[in-house]
Amino acid sequence: MRPALSLSSNRKESLILIFNFCSSFSLMNSFQIFKIEG
């Protein structure tokens, strides 16, 4: 077991999760703005 490798992989997974959350959140915001405008 290499803790450094697991830490880096965990960090990558968390970054991907954060990126997915941010992209979905911005998508919802833009959709709400579009719905309000149009």
PDB file of C-alpha atoms in Angstrom:
ATOM      1  CA  MET A   1       0.000   0.000   0.000  1.00  0.00           C
ATOM      2  CA  ARG A   2       1.313   3.429  -0.943  1.00  0.00           C
ATOM      3  CA  PRO A   3      -0.509   6.223   0.941  1.00  0.00           C
ATOM      4  CA  ALA A   4       0.835   8.915  -1.399  1.00  0.00           C
ATOM      5  CA  LEU A   5      -0.676   7.188  -4.431  1.00  0.00           C
ATOM      6  CA  SER A   6      -4.032   6.687  -2.705  1.00  0.00           C
ATOM      7  CA  LEU A   7      -3.981  10.311  -1.556  1.00  0.00           C
ATOM      8  CA  SER A   8      -3.345  11.565  -5.099  1.00  0.00           C
ATOM      9  CA  SER A   9      -6.082   9.325  -6.512  1.00  0.00           C
ATOM     10  CA  ASN A  10      -8.488  10.486  -3.801  1.00  0.00           C
ATOM     11  CA  ARG A  11      -7.600  14.085  -4.577  1.00  0.00           C
ATOM     12  CA  LYS A  12      -8.252  13.464  -8.282  1.00  0.00           C
ATOM     13  CA  GLU A  13     -11.625  11.872  -7.501  1.00  0.00           C
ATOM     14  CA  SER A  14     -12.595  14.758  -5.223  1.00  0.00           C
ATOM     15  CA  LEU A  15     -11.526  17.250  -7.900  1.00  0.00           C
ATOM     16  CA  ILE A  16     -13.684  15.430 -10.445  1.00  0.00           C
ATOM     17  CA  LEU A  17     -16.614  15.442  -8.010  1.00  0.00           C
ATOM     18  CA  ILE A  18     -16.172  19.166  -7.345  1.00  0.00           C
ATOM     19  CA  PHE A  19     -15.911  19.850 -11.080  1.00  0.00           C
ATOM     20  CA  ASN A  20     -19.083  17.853 -11.776  1.00  0.00           C
ATOM     21  CA  PHE A  21     -20.936  19.652  -8.978  1.00  0.00           C
ATOM     22  CA  CYS A  22     -19.789  23.082 -10.171  1.00  0.00           C
ATOM     23  CA  SER A  23     -20.669  22.356 -13.802  1.00  0.00           C
ATOM     24  CA  SER A  24     -24.115  21.014 -12.911  1.00  0.00           C
ATOM     25  CA  PHE A  25     -24.701  23.972 -10.568  1.00  0.00           C
ATOM     26  CA  SER A  26     -23.729  26.510 -13.253  1.00  0.00           C
ATOM     27  CA  LEU A  27     -25.900  24.621 -15.743  1.00  0.00           C
ATOM     28  CA  MET A  28     -28.887  24.863 -13.380  1.00  0.00           C
ATOM     29  CA  ASN A  29     -28.225  28.567 -12.808  1.00  0.00           C
ATOM     30  CA  SER A  30     -27.994  29.303 -16.532  1.00  0.00           C
ATOM     31  CA  PHE A  31     -31.172  27.275 -17.117  1.00  0.00           C
ATOM     32  CA  GLN A  32     -33.039  29.232 -14.435  1.00  0.00           C
ATOM     33  CA  ILE A  33     -31.814  32.539 -15.884  1.00  0.00           C
ATOM     34  CA  PHE A  34     -32.891  31.397 -19.356  1.00  0.00           C
ATOM     35  CA  LYS A  35     -36.295  30.339 -18.012  1.00  0.00           C
ATOM     36  CA  ILE A  36     -36.754  33.707 -16.261  1.00  0.00           C
ATOM     37  CA  GLU A  37     -35.682  35.696 -19.327  1.00  0.00           C
ATOM     38  CA  GLY A  38     -37.615  33.711 -21.905  1.00  0.00           C
TER      39      GLY A  38
END
